[in-house]
C-alpha positions as semicolon CSV with decimal commas, in nm:
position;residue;x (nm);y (nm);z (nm)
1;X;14,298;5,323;8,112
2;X;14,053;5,063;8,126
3;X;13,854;5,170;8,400
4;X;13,845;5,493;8,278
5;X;13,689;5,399;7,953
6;X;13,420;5,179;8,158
7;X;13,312;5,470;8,361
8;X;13,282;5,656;8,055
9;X;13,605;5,906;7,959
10;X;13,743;5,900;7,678
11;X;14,060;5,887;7,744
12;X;14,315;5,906;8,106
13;X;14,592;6,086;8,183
14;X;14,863;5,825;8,282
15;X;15,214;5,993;8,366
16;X;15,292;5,822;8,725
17;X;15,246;5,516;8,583
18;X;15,547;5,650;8,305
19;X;15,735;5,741;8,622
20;X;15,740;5,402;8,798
21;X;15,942;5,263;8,504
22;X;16,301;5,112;8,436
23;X;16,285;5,387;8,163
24;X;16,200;5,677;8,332
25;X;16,433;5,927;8,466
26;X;16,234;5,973;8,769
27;X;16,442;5,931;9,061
28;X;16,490;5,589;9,216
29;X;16,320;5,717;9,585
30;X;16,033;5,832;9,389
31;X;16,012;5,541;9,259
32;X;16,003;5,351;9,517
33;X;15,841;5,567;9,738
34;X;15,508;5,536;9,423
35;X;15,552;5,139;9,553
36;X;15,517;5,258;9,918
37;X;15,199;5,455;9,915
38;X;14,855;5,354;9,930
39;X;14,533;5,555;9,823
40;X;14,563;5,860;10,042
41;X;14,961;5,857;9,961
42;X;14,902;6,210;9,726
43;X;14,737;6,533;9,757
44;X;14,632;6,804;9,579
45;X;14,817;7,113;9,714
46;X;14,923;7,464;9,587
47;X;15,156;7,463;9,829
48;X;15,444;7,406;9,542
49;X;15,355;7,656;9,288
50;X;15,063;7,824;9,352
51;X;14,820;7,598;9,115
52;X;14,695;7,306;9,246
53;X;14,875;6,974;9,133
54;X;14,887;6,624;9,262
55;X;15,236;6,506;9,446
56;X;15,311;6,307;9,720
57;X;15,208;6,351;10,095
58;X;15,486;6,465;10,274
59;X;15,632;6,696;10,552
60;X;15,679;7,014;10,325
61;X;15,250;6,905;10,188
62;X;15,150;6,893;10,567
63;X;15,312;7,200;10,649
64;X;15,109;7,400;10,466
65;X;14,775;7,240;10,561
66;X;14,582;7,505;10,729
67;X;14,799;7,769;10,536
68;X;14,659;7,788;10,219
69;X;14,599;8,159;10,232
70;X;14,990;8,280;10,305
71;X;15,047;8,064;9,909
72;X;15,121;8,311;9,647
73;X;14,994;8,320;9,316
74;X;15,203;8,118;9,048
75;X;15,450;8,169;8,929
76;X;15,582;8,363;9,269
77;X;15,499;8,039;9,434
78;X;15,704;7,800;9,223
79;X;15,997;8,092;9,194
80;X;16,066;8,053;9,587
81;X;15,996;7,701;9,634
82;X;16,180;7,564;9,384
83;X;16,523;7,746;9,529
84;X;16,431;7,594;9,856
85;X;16,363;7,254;9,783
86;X;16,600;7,187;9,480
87;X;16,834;7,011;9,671
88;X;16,643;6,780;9,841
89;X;16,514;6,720;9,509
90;X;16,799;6,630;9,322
91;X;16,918;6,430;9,674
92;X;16,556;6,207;9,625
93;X;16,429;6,370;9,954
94;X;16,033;6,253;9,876
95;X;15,979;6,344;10,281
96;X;15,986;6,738;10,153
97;X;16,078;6,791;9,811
98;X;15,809;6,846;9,509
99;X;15,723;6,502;9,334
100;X;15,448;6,502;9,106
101;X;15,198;6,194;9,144
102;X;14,844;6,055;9,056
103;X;14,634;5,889;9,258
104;X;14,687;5,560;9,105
105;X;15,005;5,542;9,259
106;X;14,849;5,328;9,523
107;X;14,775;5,057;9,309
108;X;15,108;5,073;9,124
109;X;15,354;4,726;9,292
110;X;15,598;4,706;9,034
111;X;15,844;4,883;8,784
112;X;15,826;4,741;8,466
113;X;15,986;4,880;8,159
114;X;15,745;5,125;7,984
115;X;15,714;4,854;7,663
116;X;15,541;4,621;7,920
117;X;15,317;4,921;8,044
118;X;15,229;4,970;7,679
119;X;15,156;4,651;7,618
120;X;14,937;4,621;7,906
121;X;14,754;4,963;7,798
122;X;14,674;4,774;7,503
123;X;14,570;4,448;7,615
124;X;14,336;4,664;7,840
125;X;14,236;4,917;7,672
126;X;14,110;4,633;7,385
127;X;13,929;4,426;7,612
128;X;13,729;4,736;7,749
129;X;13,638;4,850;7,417
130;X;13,485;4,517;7,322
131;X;13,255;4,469;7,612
């Protein structure tokens, strides 16, 4: 949130940092996979449900590279996929199932509970507004 403000927004959307929580109901290979990956660990694909969103590089992601014109429009796209990959899913299969993710995954090392993230939001947040 910080360095958002600095370069200007006015405000950051901060979900993946949510997920990477005691708290969160995320599962626990997400989880740990968000420790695992660096900066290019995500990617924006339609390959899920038609729109483009953020989630994790995977198989099922790298698959589709170079097939973006066989992706159907949402929500025909999400309709199929989600039957197929709902299992792995629920199983915590982050090599082909869809998990949302922001880039700043790649900086996240820890899972904190979500007070401690707020707190730290705060902290942050105040000592970017007073410079």
């Amino acid at each position: 949130m910080a360095a958002a403000l600095m370069l200007g927004a006015e405000g950051a959307w901060i979900g993946t940092r949510f997920l990477a929580t005691l708290e969160s109901s995320a599962h626990e290979n997400h989880k740990k996979k968000i420790l695992a990956v660096d900066e290019e660990g995500t990617v924006v694909s339609r390959c899920y449900t038609g729109k483009p969103s953020r989630v994790l590089k995977n198989r099922f992601t790298d698959r589709w590279k170079g097939h973006e014109a066989e992706i159907v429009p949402m929500p025909w796209q999400r309709i199929w996929v989600e039957r197929l990959v709902a299992p792995a899913k629920a199983a915590g299969r982050v090599d082909i199932a869809n998990f949302p993710t922001g880039q700043v995954a790649g900086a996240i090392t820890d899972i904190p509970h979500a007070a401690a993230v707020v707190a730290q939001l705060v902290k942050e947040t105040r000592e970017a507004l007073a410079r």
